[in-house]
Short mmCIF file of C-alpha atoms in Angstrom, two decimals:
data_model
loop_
_atom_site.label_atom_id
_atom_site.label_comp_id
_atom_site.label_asym_id
_atom_site.label_seq_id
_atom_site.Cartn_x
_atom_site.Cartn_y
_atom_site.Cartn_z
CA MET A 1 25.74 8.40 -11.01
CA GLU A 2 24.66 5.00 -12.28
CA THR A 3 26.27 1.79 -11.12
CA GLU A 4 26.01 -1.61 -12.73
CA PRO A 5 23.86 -4.12 -10.84
CA ILE A 6 25.90 -6.40 -8.59
CA PRO A 7 24.98 -10.08 -8.98
CA ILE A 8 23.60 -11.64 -5.81
CA VAL A 9 24.87 -15.09 -4.91
CA ASP A 10 22.62 -17.93 -3.71
CA VAL A 11 19.67 -15.77 -2.74
CA GLN A 12 17.40 -15.77 -5.79
CA ASP A 13 14.31 -15.81 -3.56
CA PHE A 14 15.47 -12.56 -1.98
CA GLY A 15 16.71 -10.95 -5.19
CA ASN A 16 14.35 -7.98 -5.21
CA TYR A 17 15.17 -7.06 -1.62
CA PHE A 18 18.92 -7.30 -2.09
CA ASP A 19 18.79 -5.51 -5.42
CA LYS A 20 17.42 -2.46 -3.61
CA VAL A 21 20.05 -2.75 -0.89
CA VAL A 22 22.79 -3.03 -3.51
CA ARG A 23 21.70 0.19 -5.17
CA VAL A 24 22.25 2.06 -1.92
CA PHE A 25 25.38 0.35 -0.62
CA GLY A 26 27.31 -0.58 -3.73
CA LYS A 27 29.20 -3.84 -3.53
CA VAL A 28 27.27 -6.49 -1.62
CA GLN A 29 27.95 -10.18 -1.25
CA ALA A 30 24.99 -12.15 0.04
CA SER A 31 24.67 -15.79 0.98
CA GLN A 32 22.02 -18.03 2.49
CA GLY A 33 23.01 -19.00 6.02
CA GLU A 34 20.92 -20.97 8.48
CA PRO A 35 17.27 -21.51 7.46
CA GLY A 36 15.55 -18.14 7.70
CA GLU A 37 18.84 -16.27 7.91
CA ILE A 38 20.77 -14.32 5.31
CA GLY A 39 24.23 -12.85 5.65
CA MET A 40 25.46 -9.88 3.66
CA ASN A 41 28.90 -8.39 3.39
CA VAL A 42 28.40 -4.71 2.65
CA ASN A 43 31.69 -3.04 1.79
CA GLY A 44 33.43 -5.22 4.36
CA VAL A 45 30.73 -4.93 7.05
CA GLU A 46 28.86 -8.12 7.90
CA ILE A 47 25.07 -7.81 8.19
CA THR A 48 22.85 -10.69 9.25
CA ILE A 49 19.14 -10.57 8.50
CA THR A 50 16.68 -12.97 10.12
CA GLN A 51 12.90 -12.98 10.27
CA GLU A 52 12.99 -11.08 13.56
CA ASN A 53 15.84 -8.66 13.22
CA ILE A 54 18.70 -7.16 11.30
CA CYS A 55 22.03 -7.55 13.07
CA ILE A 56 24.77 -5.08 12.23
CA PRO A 57 28.09 -5.24 14.07
CA SER A 58 28.85 -1.68 15.11
CA CYS A 59 32.39 -1.26 16.42
CA ASP A 60 32.63 -3.78 19.27
CA SER A 61 28.92 -4.40 19.75
CA GLU A 62 26.06 -5.83 17.73
CA THR A 63 22.96 -3.74 17.15
CA LEU A 64 19.63 -5.39 16.38
CA PHE A 65 16.94 -3.75 14.30
CA ASP A 66 13.39 -5.00 14.65
CA ILE A 67 11.95 -5.67 11.20
CA THR A 68 8.42 -5.49 12.60
CA GLY A 69 9.16 -1.98 13.88
CA LEU A 70 10.47 -0.96 10.48
CA VAL A 71 7.41 -2.37 8.73
CA LYS A 72 5.16 -0.38 11.04
CA GLY A 73 7.18 2.71 10.22
CA GLU A 74 8.66 3.13 13.67
CA ASN A 75 12.24 4.32 13.45
CA SER A 76 14.31 1.80 15.39
CA LEU A 77 17.39 2.61 13.31
CA ASP A 78 18.43 5.47 15.56
CA LEU A 79 19.66 2.80 17.98
CA LEU A 80 22.78 2.62 15.83
CA SER A 81 24.86 5.75 15.93
CA CYS A 82 28.59 6.03 15.73
CA GLU A 83 30.54 9.29 15.65
CA GLN A 84 33.52 7.56 14.04
CA CYS A 85 31.80 6.66 10.77
CA ASP A 86 28.72 7.32 8.67
CA PHE A 87 27.70 3.67 8.41
CA SER A 88 24.53 4.21 10.45
CA ASP A 89 23.41 6.85 7.94
CA LYS A 90 23.96 4.42 5.07
CA ILE A 91 21.98 1.72 6.87
CA TYR A 92 19.18 4.17 7.55
CA GLU A 93 19.07 5.32 3.92
CA ALA A 94 19.06 1.77 2.60
CA LEU A 95 16.40 0.32 4.86
CA THR A 96 14.08 3.31 4.81
CA SER A 97 14.27 3.39 1.02
CA ILE A 98 12.97 -0.17 0.81
CA LYS A 99 9.20 0.17 0.63
CA LYS A 100 8.37 -3.53 0.43
CA LEU A 101 9.52 -4.84 3.80
CA GLU A 102 6.12 -6.51 4.24
CA GLU A 103 6.78 -8.54 1.09
CA TYR A 104 10.25 -9.36 2.37
CA LYS A 105 8.78 -10.54 5.68
CA GLU A 106 6.22 -12.69 3.85
CA ILE A 107 9.02 -14.34 1.85
CA PHE A 108 10.73 -15.30 5.12
CA GLU A 109 7.52 -16.67 6.61
CA SER A 110 6.79 -18.77 3.52
CA ASN A 111 10.23 -20.45 3.59
#
């Protein structure tokens, strides 16, 4: 099932990264926040990505994912699990399908 690419707003520098996320999640709205921070709205769920971590509000709490751990291949995504929805599975699929997290990290460090 093919979907049309969703245009990314105000994050040209991060286009490749978000393009891959969009393919997994579907509708994504992204915007540049504070320096070194990007916010995404993924099907109504806010995700904040900084150089150090990925913050995903899960129910009433916020779960942080260590980008360094992901780059090294360590699975820190199992910290987020919720029996009430399959959002953690979608996050896992999206982030583990992105093979160029090192490039993404370098983009952050160069800005």
